[in-house]
PDB file of C-alpha atoms in Angstrom:
ATOM      1  CA  UNK Y 272     158.138  -3.019  99.247  1.00  0.00           C
ATOM      2  CA  UNK Y 273     161.493  -2.069 100.794  1.00  0.00           C
ATOM      3  CA  UNK Y 274     162.952  -1.230  97.383  1.00  0.00           C
ATOM      4  CA  UNK Y 275     159.888   0.786  96.443  1.00  0.00           C
ATOM      5  CA  UNK Y 276     160.115   2.789  99.658  1.00  0.00           C
ATOM      6  CA  UNK Y 277     163.817   3.507  99.046  1.00  0.00           C
ATOM      7  CA  UNK Y 278     163.022   4.631  95.501  1.00  0.00           C
ATOM      8  CA  UNK Y 279     160.362   7.050  96.771  1.00  0.00           C
ATOM      9  CA  UNK Y 280     162.719   8.489  99.399  1.00  0.00           C
ATOM     10  CA  UNK Y 281     165.494   8.953  96.843  1.00  0.00           C
ATOM     11  CA  UNK Y 282     163.077  10.654  94.434  1.00  0.00           C
ATOM     12  CA  UNK Y 283     161.939  13.077  97.131  1.00  0.00           C
ATOM     13  CA  UNK Y 284     165.536  13.892  98.099  1.00  0.00           C
ATOM     14  CA  UNK Y 285     166.468  14.509  94.467  1.00  0.00           C
ATOM     15  CA  UNK Y 286     163.438  16.804  94.035  1.00  0.00           C
ATOM     16  CA  UNK Y 287     164.313  18.879  97.092  1.00  0.00           C
ATOM     17  CA  UNK Y 288     167.973  19.017  96.144  1.00  0.00           C
ATOM     18  CA  UNK Y 289     167.091  20.321  92.693  1.00  0.00           C
ATOM     19  CA  UNK Y 290     164.801  23.049  94.073  1.00  0.00           C
ATOM     20  CA  UNK Y 291     166.709  24.024  97.225  1.00  0.00           C
ATOM     21  CA  UNK Y 292     167.948  27.293  95.683  1.00  0.00           C
ATOM     22  CA  UNK Y 293     165.080  27.773  93.267  1.00  0.00           C
ATOM     23  CA  UNK Y 294     163.449  30.780  94.911  1.00  0.00           C
ATOM     24  CA  UNK Y 295     165.736  33.618  93.794  1.00  0.00           C
ATOM     25  CA  UNK Y 296     164.247  35.801  91.064  1.00  0.00           C
ATOM     26  CA  UNK Y 297     166.973  38.438  90.910  1.00  0.00           C
ATOM     27  CA  UNK Y 298     167.234  39.875  87.362  1.00  0.00           C
ATOM     28  CA  UNK Y 299     164.542  37.504  86.130  1.00  0.00           C
ATOM     29  CA  UNK Y 300     161.210  38.212  84.463  1.00  0.00           C
ATOM     30  CA  UNK Y 301     158.169  36.161  85.420  1.00  0.00           C
ATOM     31  CA  UNK Y 302     154.729  35.719  83.883  1.00  0.00           C
ATOM     32  CA  UNK Y 303     151.803  35.119  86.237  1.00  0.00           C
ATOM     33  CA  UNK Y 304     148.345  33.659  85.699  1.00  0.00           C
ATOM     34  CA  UNK Y 305     145.841  33.371  88.554  1.00  0.00           C
ATOM     35  CA  UNK Y 306     142.218  32.666  89.422  1.00  0.00           C
ATOM     36  CA  UNK Y 307     140.162  33.197  92.553  1.00  0.00           C
ATOM     37  CA  UNK Y 308     137.421  35.291  94.102  1.00  0.00           C
ATOM     38  CA  UNK Y 309     136.698  38.862  95.195  1.00  0.00           C
ATOM     39  CA  UNK Y 310     134.431  39.963  98.039  1.00  0.00           C
ATOM     40  CA  UNK Y 311     133.319  43.625  98.229  1.00  0.00           C
ATOM     41  CA  UNK Y 312     133.731  44.972 101.775  1.00  0.00           C
ATOM     42  CA  UNK Y 313     131.263  47.864 101.580  1.00  0.00           C
ATOM     43  CA  UNK Y 314     127.589  46.924 101.345  1.00  0.00           C
ATOM     44  CA  UNK Y 315     126.855  50.008  99.251  1.00  0.00           C
ATOM     45  CA  UNK Y 316     129.508  49.254  96.608  1.00  0.00           C
ATOM     46  CA  UNK Y 317     127.060  50.950  94.246  1.00  0.00           C
ATOM     47  CA  UNK Y 318     125.708  53.967  96.102  1.00  0.00           C
ATOM     48  CA  UNK Y 319     122.064  53.456  97.021  1.00  0.00           C
ATOM     49  CA  UNK Y 320     122.201  49.632  97.019  1.00  0.00           C
ATOM     50  CA  UNK Y 321     122.294  47.263  99.984  1.00  0.00           C
ATOM     51  CA  UNK Y 322     124.857  44.548  99.187  1.00  0.00           C
ATOM     52  CA  UNK Y 323     127.157  42.867  96.675  1.00  0.00           C
ATOM     53  CA  UNK Y 324     127.881  39.150  96.381  1.00  0.00           C
ATOM     54  CA  UNK Y 325     131.297  37.527  96.129  1.00  0.00           C
ATOM     55  CA  UNK Y 326     132.372  37.036  92.522  1.00  0.00           C
ATOM     56  CA  UNK Y 327     135.015  35.417  90.348  1.00  0.00           C
ATOM     57  CA  UNK Y 328     138.390  37.150  89.856  1.00  0.00           C
ATOM     58  CA  UNK Y 329     141.041  36.216  87.335  1.00  0.00           C
ATOM     59  CA  UNK Y 330     143.936  37.633  85.371  1.00  0.00           C
ATOM     60  CA  UNK Y 331     147.695  37.819  85.341  1.00  0.00           C
ATOM     61  CA  UNK Y 332     150.706  39.989  84.847  1.00  0.00           C
ATOM     62  CA  UNK Y 333     154.467  40.402  84.996  1.00  0.00           C
ATOM     63  CA  UNK Y 334     156.929  40.177  87.872  1.00  0.00           C
ATOM     64  CA  UNK Y 335     160.571  41.326  87.753  1.00  0.00           C
ATOM     65  CA  UNK Y 336     163.128  40.787  90.495  1.00  0.00           C
ATOM     66  CA  UNK Y 337     165.522  43.686  91.076  1.00  0.00           C
ATOM     67  CA  UNK Y 338     167.361  41.453  93.523  1.00  0.00           C
ATOM     68  CA  UNK Y 339     166.631  38.617  95.896  1.00  0.00           C
ATOM     69  CA  UNK Y 340     164.430  40.694  98.192  1.00  0.00           C
ATOM     70  CA  UNK Y 341     162.596  43.240  96.007  1.00  0.00           C
ATOM     71  CA  UNK Y 342     160.409  42.699  92.950  1.00  0.00           C
ATOM     72  CA  UNK Y 343     158.145  44.920  90.868  1.00  0.00           C
ATOM     73  CA  UNK Y 344     154.856  43.655  89.479  1.00  0.00           C
ATOM     74  CA  UNK Y 345     152.156  44.672  87.042  1.00  0.00           C
ATOM     75  CA  UNK Y 346     148.831  42.867  87.432  1.00  0.00           C
ATOM     76  CA  UNK Y 347     145.558  43.038  85.548  1.00  0.00           C
ATOM     77  CA  UNK Y 348     142.652  41.465  87.447  1.00  0.00           C
ATOM     78  CA  UNK Y 349     139.197  41.147  85.910  1.00  0.00           C
ATOM     79  CA  UNK Y 350     135.999  40.769  87.922  1.00  0.00           C
ATOM     80  CA  UNK Y 351     133.505  39.740  85.235  1.00  0.00           C
ATOM     81  CA  UNK Y 352     130.322  39.579  87.303  1.00  0.00           C
ATOM     82  CA  UNK Y 353     129.445  41.003  90.705  1.00  0.00           C
ATOM     83  CA  UNK Y 354     125.758  40.716  91.567  1.00  0.00           C
ATOM     84  CA  UNK Y 355     124.597  43.911  93.281  1.00  0.00           C
ATOM     85  CA  UNK Y 356     121.443  43.713  95.403  1.00  0.00           C
ATOM     86  CA  UNK Y 357     118.993  46.274  96.658  1.00  0.00           C
ATOM     87  CA  UNK Y 358     116.720  45.193  99.476  1.00  0.00           C
ATOM     88  CA  UNK Y 359     117.824  41.573  99.001  1.00  0.00           C
ATOM     89  CA  UNK Y 360     116.889  41.544  95.298  1.00  0.00           C
ATOM     90  CA  UNK Y 361     119.406  41.575  92.448  1.00  0.00           C
ATOM     91  CA  UNK Y 362     119.418  45.013  90.836  1.00  0.00           C
ATOM     92  CA  UNK Y 363     122.669  45.211  88.830  1.00  0.00           C
ATOM     93  CA  UNK Y 364     125.589  43.270  87.439  1.00  0.00           C
ATOM     94  CA  UNK Y 365     128.945  45.029  87.791  1.00  0.00           C
ATOM     95  CA  UNK Y 366     132.094  44.285  85.798  1.00  0.00           C
ATOM     96  CA  UNK Y 367     135.467  45.675  86.914  1.00  0.00           C
ATOM     97  CA  UNK Y 368     139.028  45.673  85.636  1.00  0.00           C
ATOM     98  CA  UNK Y 369     141.828  46.511  88.083  1.00  0.00           C
ATOM     99  CA  UNK Y 370     145.281  47.473  86.788  1.00  0.00           C
ATOM    100  CA  UNK Y 371     147.742  47.247  89.676  1.00  0.00           C
ATOM    101  CA  UNK Y 372     151.350  48.468  89.854  1.00  0.00           C
ATOM    102  CA  UNK Y 373     153.254  47.331  92.918  1.00  0.00           C
ATOM    103  CA  UNK Y 374     156.354  46.214  94.788  1.00  0.00           C
ATOM    104  CA  UNK Y 375     156.991  43.005  96.685  1.00  0.00           C
ATOM    105  CA  UNK Y 376     159.274  42.442  99.659  1.00  0.00           C
ATOM    106  CA  UNK Y 377     160.248  38.773  99.458  1.00  0.00           C
ATOM    107  CA  UNK Y 378     161.121  36.864 102.645  1.00  0.00           C
ATOM    108  CA  UNK Y 379     163.604  33.940 102.581  1.00  0.00           C
ATOM    109  CA  UNK Y 380     164.078  34.592  98.842  1.00  0.00           C
ATOM    110  CA  UNK Y 381     166.336  31.626  98.060  1.00  0.00           C
ATOM    111  CA  UNK Y 382     164.058  29.033  99.669  1.00  0.00           C
ATOM    112  CA  UNK Y 383     161.732  26.826  97.588  1.00  0.00           C
ATOM    113  CA  UNK Y 384     158.854  28.405  99.567  1.00  0.00           C
ATOM    114  CA  UNK Y 385     159.034  32.213  99.473  1.00  0.00           C
ATOM    115  CA  UNK Y 386     156.551  34.307 101.495  1.00  0.00           C
ATOM    116  CA  UNK Y 387     156.126  37.932 100.477  1.00  0.00           C
ATOM    117  CA  UNK Y 388     154.257  41.118 101.303  1.00  0.00           C
ATOM    118  CA  UNK Y 389     153.386  43.832  98.819  1.00  0.00           C
ATOM    119  CA  UNK Y 390     151.753  47.186  98.196  1.00  0.00           C
ATOM    120  CA  UNK Y 391     150.969  49.299  95.179  1.00  0.00           C
ATOM    121  CA  UNK Y 392     148.684  51.590  93.213  1.00  0.00           C
ATOM    122  CA  UNK Y 393     145.473  50.531  91.476  1.00  0.00           C
ATOM    123  CA  UNK Y 394     143.506  51.985  88.571  1.00  0.00           C
ATOM    124  CA  UNK Y 395     139.968  50.664  88.142  1.00  0.00           C
ATOM    125  CA  UNK Y 396     137.331  50.969  85.436  1.00  0.00           C
ATOM    126  CA  UNK Y 397     134.190  48.994  84.681  1.00  0.00           C
ATOM    127  CA  UNK Y 398     130.601  48.794  83.568  1.00  0.00           C
ATOM    128  CA  UNK Y 399     127.229  48.377  85.253  1.00  0.00           C
ATOM    129  CA  UNK Y 400     124.100  46.759  83.878  1.00  0.00           C
ATOM    130  CA  UNK Y 401     120.678  47.154  85.453  1.00  0.00           C
ATOM    131  CA  UNK Y 402     118.445  44.091  85.443  1.00  0.00           C
ATOM    132  CA  UNK Y 403     115.985  46.199  83.477  1.00  0.00           C
ATOM    133  CA  UNK Y 404     118.499  46.536  80.643  1.00  0.00           C
ATOM    134  CA  UNK Y 405     120.081  49.978  81.123  1.00  0.00           C
ATOM    135  CA  UNK Y 406     123.871  50.091  80.783  1.00  0.00           C
ATOM    136  CA  UNK Y 407     126.213  52.464  82.604  1.00  0.00           C
ATOM    137  CA  UNK Y 408     129.953  53.136  82.617  1.00  0.00           C
ATOM    138  CA  UNK Y 409     132.001  52.996  85.817  1.00  0.00           C
ATOM    139  CA  UNK Y 410     134.528  55.747  85.175  1.00  0.00           C
ATOM    140  CA  UNK Y 411     138.218  55.454  86.068  1.00  0.00           C
ATOM    141  CA  UNK Y 412     139.123  55.712  89.721  1.00  0.00           C
ATOM    142  CA  UNK Y 413     142.347  55.074  91.585  1.00  0.00           C
ATOM    143  CA  UNK Y 414     143.682  53.934  94.936  1.00  0.00           C
ATOM    144  CA  UNK Y 415     145.956  51.231  96.273  1.00  0.00           C
ATOM    145  CA  UNK Y 416     146.360  47.692  97.572  1.00  0.00           C
ATOM    146  CA  UNK Y 417     148.211  45.669 100.197  1.00  0.00           C
ATOM    147  CA  UNK Y 418     148.913  41.979  99.731  1.00  0.00           C
ATOM    148  CA  UNK Y 419     150.504  38.916 101.279  1.00  0.00           C
ATOM    149  CA  UNK Y 420     151.293  35.684  99.527  1.00  0.00           C
ATOM    150  CA  UNK Y 421     153.615  32.782  98.960  1.00  0.00           C
ATOM    151  CA  UNK Y 422     155.447  31.315  95.950  1.00  0.00           C
ATOM    152  CA  UNK Y 423     156.289  27.612  96.002  1.00  0.00           C
ATOM    153  CA  UNK Y 424     159.000  26.821  93.458  1.00  0.00           C
ATOM    154  CA  UNK Y 425     158.574  23.430  91.845  1.00  0.00           C
ATOM    155  CA  UNK Y 426     161.623  24.107  89.683  1.00  0.00           C
ATOM    156  CA  UNK Y 427     163.851  27.151  89.170  1.00  0.00           C
ATOM    157  CA  UNK Y 428     161.508  28.423  86.462  1.00  0.00           C
ATOM    158  CA  UNK Y 429     158.074  27.314  87.702  1.00  0.00           C
ATOM    159  CA  UNK Y 430     156.309  28.344  90.915  1.00  0.00           C
ATOM    160  CA  UNK Y 431     152.822  27.909  92.281  1.00  0.00           C
ATOM    161  CA  UNK Y 432     151.495  31.054  93.934  1.00  0.00           C
ATOM    162  CA  UNK Y 433     148.731  31.989  96.383  1.00  0.00           C
ATOM    163  CA  UNK Y 434     147.862  35.520  97.441  1.00  0.00           C
ATOM    164  CA  UNK Y 435     145.431  37.529  99.549  1.00  0.00           C
ATOM    165  CA  UNK Y 436     144.936  41.176  98.592  1.00  0.00           C
ATOM    166  CA  UNK Y 437     142.881  44.122  99.823  1.00  0.00           C
ATOM    167  CA  UNK Y 438     142.045  46.851  97.275  1.00  0.00           C
ATOM    168  CA  UNK Y 439     140.734  50.311  98.217  1.00  0.00           C
ATOM    169  CA  UNK Y 440     140.154  53.335  95.972  1.00  0.00           C
ATOM    170  CA  UNK Y 441     138.412  56.675  96.075  1.00  0.00           C
ATOM    171  CA  UNK Y 442     134.810  56.870  94.840  1.00  0.00           C
ATOM    172  CA  UNK Y 443     134.299  56.819  91.073  1.00  0.00           C
ATOM    173  CA  UNK Y 444     131.536  58.201  88.877  1.00  0.00           C
ATOM    174  CA  UNK Y 445     128.716  56.153  87.369  1.00  0.00           C
ATOM    175  CA  UNK Y 446     128.010  57.597  83.931  1.00  0.00           C
ATOM    176  CA  UNK Y 447     125.069  57.415  81.585  1.00  0.00           C
ATOM    177  CA  UNK Y 448     126.719  58.678  78.423  1.00  0.00           C
ATOM    178  CA  UNK Y 449     128.625  61.692  79.698  1.00  0.00           C
ATOM    179  CA  UNK Y 450     126.190  62.427  82.555  1.00  0.00           C
ATOM    180  CA  UNK Y 451     127.015  61.452  86.127  1.00  0.00           C
ATOM    181  CA  UNK Y 452     124.117  59.518  87.669  1.00  0.00           C
ATOM    182  CA  UNK Y 453     125.771  58.128  90.797  1.00  0.00           C
ATOM    183  CA  UNK Y 454     128.952  56.893  92.428  1.00  0.00           C
ATOM    184  CA  UNK Y 455     130.608  53.553  93.097  1.00  0.00           C
ATOM    185  CA  UNK Y 456     133.022  52.766  95.894  1.00  0.00           C
ATOM    186  CA  UNK Y 457     135.557  50.010  95.074  1.00  0.00           C
ATOM    187  CA  UNK Y 458     136.737  48.273  98.242  1.00  0.00           C
ATOM    188  CA  UNK Y 459     137.240  44.529  98.189  1.00  0.00           C
ATOM    189  CA  UNK Y 460     139.389  41.644  99.350  1.00  0.00           C
ATOM    190  CA  UNK Y 461     140.452  38.911  96.955  1.00  0.00           C
ATOM    191  CA  UNK Y 462     142.111  35.537  97.157  1.00  0.00           C
ATOM    192  CA  UNK Y 463     143.839  33.981  94.144  1.00  0.00           C
ATOM    193  CA  UNK Y 464     145.830  30.902  93.240  1.00  0.00           C
ATOM    194  CA  UNK Y 465     147.980  30.499  90.159  1.00  0.00           C
ATOM    195  CA  UNK Y 466     151.314  29.814  88.535  1.00  0.00           C
ATOM    196  CA  UNK Y 467     154.408  31.857  87.707  1.00  0.00           C
ATOM    197  CA  UNK Y 468     156.793  31.055  84.864  1.00  0.00           C
ATOM    198  CA  UNK Y 469     160.248  32.690  85.067  1.00  0.00           C
ATOM    199  CA  UNK Y 470     162.750  33.304  82.305  1.00  0.00           C
ATOM    200  CA  UNK Y 471     166.340  32.338  82.966  1.00  0.00           C
ATOM    201  CA  UNK Y 472     168.621  35.049  84.378  1.00  0.00           C
ATOM    202  CA  UNK Y 473     170.772  34.551  81.268  1.00  0.00           C
ATOM    203  CA  UNK Y 474     167.873  35.386  78.947  1.00  0.00           C
ATOM    204  CA  UNK Y 475     168.981  39.030  78.611  1.00  0.00           C
ATOM    205  CA  UNK Y 476     172.610  38.200  77.865  1.00  0.00           C
TER     206      UNK Y 476
END
């Protein structure tokens, strides 16, 4: 038992020693995949309705470190099914795709656990299906997001990530063909968990 305990302690020390400086992403490109949920904040997400349920959110993107403290990111998040209710009864299914461009400010960047805050611009488009069968387009709209998260580096090239994000845009048009029939108001919070894979800083050399 004593030998087994010593072996476990040594293994843990070796792991932490190997990841102690793993957090820096300066001049490195990372690929992110993440899954989670999105909760619309406004009840009338689709104008004229009374509520929208929390739905699945998933996607990924790229992250590039300009230095230890600043990184740029491009994310594409897909919300495949948001149930929209009117008077407590499901009336529509909404599908949204959010393309986000942003910057991160990374705190304690050379630690294995790296908290960060971020902000950026968002461009959103989607579709809407009535339970009766009619289909509508949710035209492009734009706005921004703020986020806070943490990366936990398992190795220099692999990190687990968790993030909370709030997305807000201006109202967009609901279209039937080319005719405007209403408006939608994207405003949601999302929580995601995922993994980042980073290329070596010598990859470009």
